[in-house]
Amino acid sequence: MRRGTNLPAVGGFNQTVILDLIRRSGGGLSRVEIAEQTGLSAPTISNVCRRLLEDGLIVETGKRIQGPGKPRVILELDPKSRFALGVHLDPAVVTYAVLDLHGDVVSHMRRRTPSSGRPAKTVTAMASAIDEVVARSGVDRERLLGLGIAAPGPIDAARGIVVDPPLLEGWQNVPLRDALADATGLPVLLEKDVTAAVVAELWRNSEREDFAFFYLGTGIGVGLALGGEVLRGATGNAGEGGTLVVSGDLPPKRRSDMLGHVATPPLLVAQAIDAGVLADRADPVDEMFAELVAAAEAGDTAATAILDRAARLIASSIVSIVNLLDVAEVVFGGPYWDRVADRFLATIGELVNSSAHRVTRHPVTVSTSSIGADVAAAGAACLVLDTSLSPRTSSLLIST
Amino acid sequence: MRRGTNLPAVGGFNQTVILDLIRRSGGGLSRVEIAEQTGLSAPTISNVCRRLLEDGLIVETGKRIQGPGKPRVILELDPKSRFALGVHLDPAVVTYAVLDLHGDVVSHMRRRTPSSGRPAKTVTAMASAIDEVVARSGVDRERLLGLGIAAPGPIDAARGIVVDPPLLEGWQNVPLRDALADATGLPVLLEKDVTAAVVAELWRNSEREDFAFFYLGTGIGVGLALGGEVLRGATGNAGEGGTLVVSGDLPPKRRSDMLGHVATPPLLVAQAIDAGVLADRADPVDEMFAELVAAAEAGDTAATAILDRAARLIASSIVSIVNLLDVAEVVFGGPYWDRVADRFLATIGELVNSSAHRVTRHPVTVSTSSIGADVAAAGAACLVLDTSLSPRTSSLLIST
């Protein structure tokens, strides 16, 4: 059903527009500049800024002389006026991050994921780790806007449930959102990990509107932002990249020709063992993957061949995605990306842009996420910031 | 830049919301029902309805007695108050359609695409065909809201240019939008064919929010609607499905393992010639494709194998798309679809829903577009209707 709009809805929206503008301005803005950029009237801006000042979200930071009129008061975001907490549940590690309103990490912690297969125990451990990271950050709990969780899919977004992640033993239908809300007393949001990564990119880089986020974790995710909005899909489970079929020069003992079966770090490690580059042992994937990359860097031809092949397969999947969705930019990140960024980024960019299968000739930009390996935890916190503070035209509709 | 909103913007938006609601209601609505459904106040509704009545877009069609109060006046759309024209430029055929406000086709015409390789000649022919279809429809030219063109990609959406369609000889960088605007005097919109098909589905079926439109033309397109909005991509070229890689049981003399090289009607016809099902001759693809389908229907095992394989390959590409984008529904259409709908639809639905590679367990609904083979021409006209008449929260922002 389509709703109309009215004055109270408009007021709330204009407040988020002004706050967003001040936040993204960097050096602050005067009321006159806000009027120019938003098209809003001076009395509206005056009222909204008074409310934002009272709430402590913005501060007056001085005066700027510009032209012949009287000096203009500069309004800036107070980044330490509110905070958000993000948790990334990964099969190997749980990452905790406290972010300020700029999206900067003010405190940060990692804990190995309990391998008990008993989610209730993990939830208890997570709640106490949350207390610990908040205490360490020195942030007043009153100033926490909420807690975001990034979890591996599939999830039941509406009910806040982790449904059946392939690599988390015993995690079937766990109501993680409500369990952590009960345990912490905070408002909690649950999102798929790769979706959270997209939210982090959108929060931190206002110019990015249409992009794919290629997430290199234990599996491969492909999150999407289109027109400046994250794509969640019908049930919050968009972003699975592992089942994209790839072709060309596939590894010899491959499980299938799906990207998730030929180019993930665990399977690249397996290929390295098959090729005699690595010894067959039970060390953590992260460690062995680092060794594979180091071998390639040292000039090992078998190691180099394995990584080059993976880069080609990833590039070919990106060509399909670019053709299907017409994204202009691909951002790469996730826990394993940094190890291969130097090697992969230029190669993939070159292969995608020179591909004979590209439909348009528009260049596709490739870049590494500026947020680093903790992008999913930071993204989970950005979810909270975004939900609380971003302008959304849907909020203009009269609520039922 | 984010703009604020104000009263004039709100007024225009509420008018489109009310018109949209009346249009989609079927049997009409009273002002009281509009208030209930939109949340708008009685004076606002009264003002907006007066304007819509004056413009002739809606009419009062009687009174309905409901409960103890006085009878309520029913407002209905006047579907014949405005019209839109759609043109679909295809390598083989140009289709023309005049639609009323319900999106029903009131007049319709097809002409073979001139094979001159001289676009200027084709534009002249299109302009006179437009005059002809409008004259036949009996529609007063004053009541035409505009002309929409659906063209094969890639297009330059911003400049209204057909860039370089693979099968239209001589059509490089043709400014078709402006050429037809000059030739007809109508406002003109240009869109990629498969995107127009998505717009048609959205205009006619308000319940559909998240779906892929699988377009079986000379090539394969995959249009997308997410959250009730069509996905155009960064440059208006989203929807290329032909470069999705597929695997499994591929045809023997395939050109590659991309969907567009193994499952399009021209290549299925080629497979049928290779298999001895069809004689090798230069008849139109449409005719030979019909013969292939007829052979399968008559029990020819080679013909059946070719079509069954295509259905499996299409199903496997849909699994990748569903995993990537989490769409809940796939609608099938395009010029060649109707011939194979009976054979393909149930098979594809079964294969997609039972696939071991699906990430979520949510059922994916498959259906055939209700709009038929002219979906792209109808969609081009719906573009005009949608642009003129649909509520868009973005229109709430103060324009620069």
PDB file of C-alpha atoms in Angstrom, chain A residues 1-7 10 13-14 17 20-21 35-40 153-155 192 210 222 224 226 229 231-241 243-248 257-258 261 316 319-321 323-328 357 359-360 362 391-394 396-398, chain B residues 1-7 10 13-14 17 20-21 35-40 153-155 192 210 222 224 226 229 231-241 243-248 257-258 261 316 319-321 323-328 357 359-360 362 391-394 396-398:
ATOM      1  CA  MET A   1       0.000   0.000   0.000  1.00  0.00           C
ATOM      2  CA  ARG A   2       1.206   3.476  -0.892  1.00  0.00           C
ATOM      3  CA  ARG A   3       1.001   6.071   1.872  1.00  0.00           C
ATOM      4  CA  GLY A   4       0.824   9.826   1.490  1.00  0.00           C
ATOM      5  CA  THR A   5       3.009  12.272   3.357  1.00  0.00           C
ATOM      6  CA  ASN A   6       2.413  15.167   5.745  1.00  0.00           C
ATOM      7  CA  LEU A   7       4.215  17.774   7.852  1.00  0.00           C
ATOM      8  CA  VAL A  10       8.625  15.990   6.457  1.00  0.00           C
ATOM      9  CA  PHE A  13      13.192  13.759   7.142  1.00  0.00           C
ATOM     10  CA  ASN A  14      14.635  17.260   6.892  1.00  0.00           C
ATOM     11  CA  VAL A  17      19.067  15.438   5.657  1.00  0.00           C
ATOM     12  CA  ASP A  20      23.794  13.902   7.051  1.00  0.00           C
ATOM     13  CA  LEU A  21      25.023  16.943   5.186  1.00  0.00           C
ATOM     14  CA  ALA A  35      20.184  26.369   2.810  1.00  0.00           C
ATOM     15  CA  GLU A  36      22.015  26.435  -0.526  1.00  0.00           C
ATOM     16  CA  GLN A  37      22.637  22.711  -0.557  1.00  0.00           C
ATOM     17  CA  THR A  38      19.273  21.455   0.700  1.00  0.00           C
ATOM     18  CA  GLY A  39      16.907  24.024  -0.791  1.00  0.00           C
ATOM     19  CA  LEU A  40      15.279  24.369   2.662  1.00  0.00           C
ATOM     20  CA  GLY A 153      23.831 -16.399   5.511  1.00  0.00           C
ATOM     21  CA  PRO A 154      21.280 -17.672   5.094  1.00  0.00           C
ATOM     22  CA  ILE A 155      19.499 -15.534   7.659  1.00  0.00           C
ATOM     23  CA  LYS A 192      24.166 -10.856   6.371  1.00  0.00           C
ATOM     24  CA  ASP A 210      26.504   1.807  -7.708  1.00  0.00           C
ATOM     25  CA  VAL A 222      29.123 -10.281  -3.687  1.00  0.00           C
ATOM     26  CA  LEU A 224      25.584  -4.729  -4.061  1.00  0.00           C
ATOM     27  CA  LEU A 226      22.512   0.412  -6.446  1.00  0.00           C
ATOM     28  CA  GLU A 229      21.023   1.910  -1.445  1.00  0.00           C
ATOM     29  CA  LEU A 231      20.496  -4.411  -2.049  1.00  0.00           C
ATOM     30  CA  ARG A 232      19.103  -6.851   0.517  1.00  0.00           C
ATOM     31  CA  GLY A 233      16.833  -8.950  -1.690  1.00  0.00           C
ATOM     32  CA  ALA A 234      13.394 -10.315  -0.935  1.00  0.00           C
ATOM     33  CA  THR A 235      14.474 -12.048   2.287  1.00  0.00           C
ATOM     34  CA  GLY A 236      17.723 -10.292   3.228  1.00  0.00           C
ATOM     35  CA  ASN A 237      19.893 -12.980   1.649  1.00  0.00           C
ATOM     36  CA  ALA A 238      21.258 -11.276  -1.458  1.00  0.00           C
ATOM     37  CA  GLY A 239      25.010 -11.509  -1.964  1.00  0.00           C
ATOM     38  CA  GLU A 240      25.889 -15.154  -2.488  1.00  0.00           C
ATOM     39  CA  GLY A 241      28.715 -15.198  -5.024  1.00  0.00           C
ATOM     40  CA  THR A 243      27.445 -20.352  -6.888  1.00  0.00           C
ATOM     41  CA  LEU A 244      28.342 -18.237  -9.911  1.00  0.00           C
ATOM     42  CA  VAL A 245      29.612 -20.603 -12.586  1.00  0.00           C
ATOM     43  CA  VAL A 246      33.001 -19.787 -14.084  1.00  0.00           C
ATOM     44  CA  SER A 247      34.848 -21.292 -16.993  1.00  0.00           C
ATOM     45  CA  GLY A 248      38.258 -21.355 -18.558  1.00  0.00           C
ATOM     46  CA  ASP A 257      32.991 -25.065 -11.750  1.00  0.00           C
ATOM     47  CA  MET A 258      31.333 -22.700  -9.296  1.00  0.00           C
ATOM     48  CA  HIS A 261      34.471 -24.308  -5.365  1.00  0.00           C
ATOM     49  CA  SER A 316      35.396 -13.576 -15.311  1.00  0.00           C
ATOM     50  CA  VAL A 319      32.306  -9.520 -16.041  1.00  0.00           C
ATOM     51  CA  SER A 320      29.029 -11.480 -15.749  1.00  0.00           C
ATOM     52  CA  ILE A 321      27.964  -9.345 -12.792  1.00  0.00           C
ATOM     53  CA  ASN A 323      26.879  -7.098 -17.577  1.00  0.00           C
ATOM     54  CA  LEU A 324      23.889  -8.186 -15.530  1.00  0.00           C
ATOM     55  CA  LEU A 325      23.765  -5.217 -13.140  1.00  0.00           C
ATOM     56  CA  ASP A 326      25.721  -2.450 -14.878  1.00  0.00           C
ATOM     57  CA  VAL A 327      27.766  -1.515 -11.831  1.00  0.00           C
ATOM     58  CA  ALA A 328      30.543   0.994 -12.449  1.00  0.00           C
ATOM     59  CA  HIS A 357      32.459 -10.154 -23.202  1.00  0.00           C
ATOM     60  CA  VAL A 359      28.605  -5.231 -23.102  1.00  0.00           C
ATOM     61  CA  THR A 360      29.293  -1.562 -22.387  1.00  0.00           C
ATOM     62  CA  HIS A 362      32.268   2.225 -19.633  1.00  0.00           C
ATOM     63  CA  PRO A 391      17.815  10.312   5.460  1.00  0.00           C
ATOM     64  CA  ARG A 392      15.432   7.886   3.858  1.00  0.00           C
ATOM     65  CA  THR A 393      12.643   9.060   1.608  1.00  0.00           C
ATOM     66  CA  SER A 394      10.579   6.091   2.782  1.00  0.00           C
ATOM     67  CA  LEU A 396       8.480  10.540   4.519  1.00  0.00           C
ATOM     68  CA  LEU A 397       5.470   8.282   4.129  1.00  0.00           C
ATOM     69  CA  ILE A 398       2.829   8.529   6.838  1.00  0.00           C
TER      70      ILE A 398
ATOM     71  CA  MET B   1      23.719  16.062  -2.910  1.00  0.00           C
ATOM     72  CA  ARG B   2      20.816  15.419  -0.568  1.00  0.00           C
ATOM     73  CA  ARG B   3      17.920  17.837  -0.863  1.00  0.00           C
ATOM     74  CA  GLY B   4      15.311  18.619   1.763  1.00  0.00           C
ATOM     75  CA  THR B   5      11.592  18.654   1.121  1.00  0.00           C
ATOM     76  CA  ASN B   6       8.805  21.233   1.432  1.00  0.00           C
ATOM     77  CA  LEU B   7       5.091  21.727   0.866  1.00  0.00           C
ATOM     78  CA  VAL B  10       4.609  17.162  -0.901  1.00  0.00           C
ATOM     79  CA  PHE B  13       3.644  13.588  -4.438  1.00  0.00           C
ATOM     80  CA  ASN B  14       0.302  13.173  -2.679  1.00  0.00           C
ATOM     81  CA  VAL B  17      -0.202   8.640  -4.592  1.00  0.00           C
ATOM     82  CA  ASP B  20      -2.051   5.537  -8.276  1.00  0.00           C
ATOM     83  CA  LEU B  21      -4.347   4.173  -5.591  1.00  0.00           C
ATOM     84  CA  ALA B  35      -8.056   8.562   3.596  1.00  0.00           C
ATOM     85  CA  GLU B  36      -7.852   5.159   5.276  1.00  0.00           C
ATOM     86  CA  GLN B  37      -5.330   3.810   2.811  1.00  0.00           C
ATOM     87  CA  THR B  38      -3.037   6.839   2.442  1.00  0.00           C
ATOM     88  CA  GLY B  39      -3.181   8.334   5.929  1.00  0.00           C
ATOM     89  CA  LEU B  40      -3.883  11.738   4.340  1.00  0.00           C
ATOM     90  CA  GLY B 153      21.566  -2.459 -25.579  1.00  0.00           C
ATOM     91  CA  PRO B 154      24.042  -1.065 -25.102  1.00  0.00           C
ATOM     92  CA  ILE B 155      22.400   2.361 -24.915  1.00  0.00           C
ATOM     93  CA  LYS B 192      16.857  -0.852 -22.954  1.00  0.00           C
ATOM     94  CA  ASP B 210      11.264  -8.279  -6.288  1.00  0.00           C
ATOM     95  CA  VAL B 222      17.521 -10.622 -17.432  1.00  0.00           C
ATOM     96  CA  LEU B 224      15.348  -6.880 -12.467  1.00  0.00           C
ATOM     97  CA  LEU B 226      13.986  -4.806  -6.523  1.00  0.00           C
ATOM     98  CA  GLU B 229      11.770  -0.265  -8.545  1.00  0.00           C
ATOM     99  CA  LEU B 231      17.080  -1.715 -11.771  1.00  0.00           C
ATOM    100  CA  ARG B 232      18.712   0.332 -14.529  1.00  0.00           C
ATOM    101  CA  GLY B 233      22.345   0.223 -13.392  1.00  0.00           C
ATOM    102  CA  ALA B 234      24.922   2.985 -13.472  1.00  0.00           C
ATOM    103  CA  THR B 235      24.453   3.717 -17.201  1.00  0.00           C
ATOM    104  CA  GLY B 236      21.028   2.226 -17.997  1.00  0.00           C
ATOM    105  CA  ASN B 237      22.499  -0.999 -19.348  1.00  0.00           C
ATOM    106  CA  ALA B 238      21.640  -3.535 -16.657  1.00  0.00           C
ATOM    107  CA  GLY B 239      19.992  -6.735 -17.852  1.00  0.00           C
ATOM    108  CA  GLU B 240      22.494  -8.569 -20.036  1.00  0.00           C
ATOM    109  CA  GLY B 241      21.952 -12.268 -19.344  1.00  0.00           C
ATOM    110  CA  THR B 243      27.233 -13.654 -20.694  1.00  0.00           C
ATOM    111  CA  LEU B 244      26.282 -15.677 -17.641  1.00  0.00           C
ATOM    112  CA  VAL B 245      28.399 -18.821 -17.680  1.00  0.00           C
ATOM    113  CA  VAL B 246      26.527 -22.109 -17.410  1.00  0.00           C
ATOM    114  CA  SER B 247      27.772 -25.632 -16.996  1.00  0.00           C
ATOM    115  CA  GLY B 248      26.582 -29.189 -17.209  1.00  0.00           C
ATOM    116  CA  ASP B 257      29.675 -21.921 -22.255  1.00  0.00           C
ATOM    117  CA  MET B 258      27.842 -18.626 -21.897  1.00  0.00           C
ATOM    118  CA  HIS B 261      25.911 -18.966 -26.800  1.00  0.00           C
ATOM    119  CA  SER B 316      21.014 -23.234 -13.680  1.00  0.00           C
ATOM    120  CA  VAL B 319      19.863 -20.390  -9.541  1.00  0.00           C
ATOM    121  CA  SER B 320      22.992 -18.178  -9.703  1.00  0.00           C
ATOM    122  CA  ILE B 321      20.833 -15.068 -10.073  1.00  0.00           C
ATOM    123  CA  ASN B 323      21.499 -16.641  -4.958  1.00  0.00           C
ATOM    124  CA  LEU B 324      23.152 -13.375  -5.930  1.00  0.00           C
ATOM    125  CA  LEU B 325      20.079 -11.139  -5.740  1.00  0.00           C
ATOM    126  CA  ASP B 326      17.594 -13.036  -3.567  1.00  0.00           C
ATOM    127  CA  VAL B 327      14.646 -12.514  -5.895  1.00  0.00           C
ATOM    128  CA  ALA B 328      11.493 -14.413  -4.970  1.00  0.00           C
ATOM    129  CA  HIS B 357      22.947 -25.031  -4.973  1.00  0.00           C
ATOM    130  CA  VAL B 359      21.246 -20.892  -0.600  1.00  0.00           C
ATOM    131  CA  THR B 360      17.848 -20.136   0.893  1.00  0.00           C
ATOM    132  CA  HIS B 362      12.366 -19.804   0.154  1.00  0.00           C
ATOM    133  CA  PRO B 391       4.438   8.286  -7.081  1.00  0.00           C
ATOM    134  CA  ARG B 392       8.166   8.502  -6.506  1.00  0.00           C
ATOM    135  CA  THR B 393       9.569   9.508  -3.166  1.00  0.00           C
ATOM    136  CA  SER B 394      12.494  11.102  -5.008  1.00  0.00           C
ATOM    137  CA  LEU B 396       9.570  14.790  -2.789  1.00  0.00           C
ATOM    138  CA  LEU B 397      13.021  16.325  -2.749  1.00  0.00           C
ATOM    139  CA  ILE B 398      13.233  20.025  -3.538  1.00  0.00           C
TER     140      ILE B 398
END
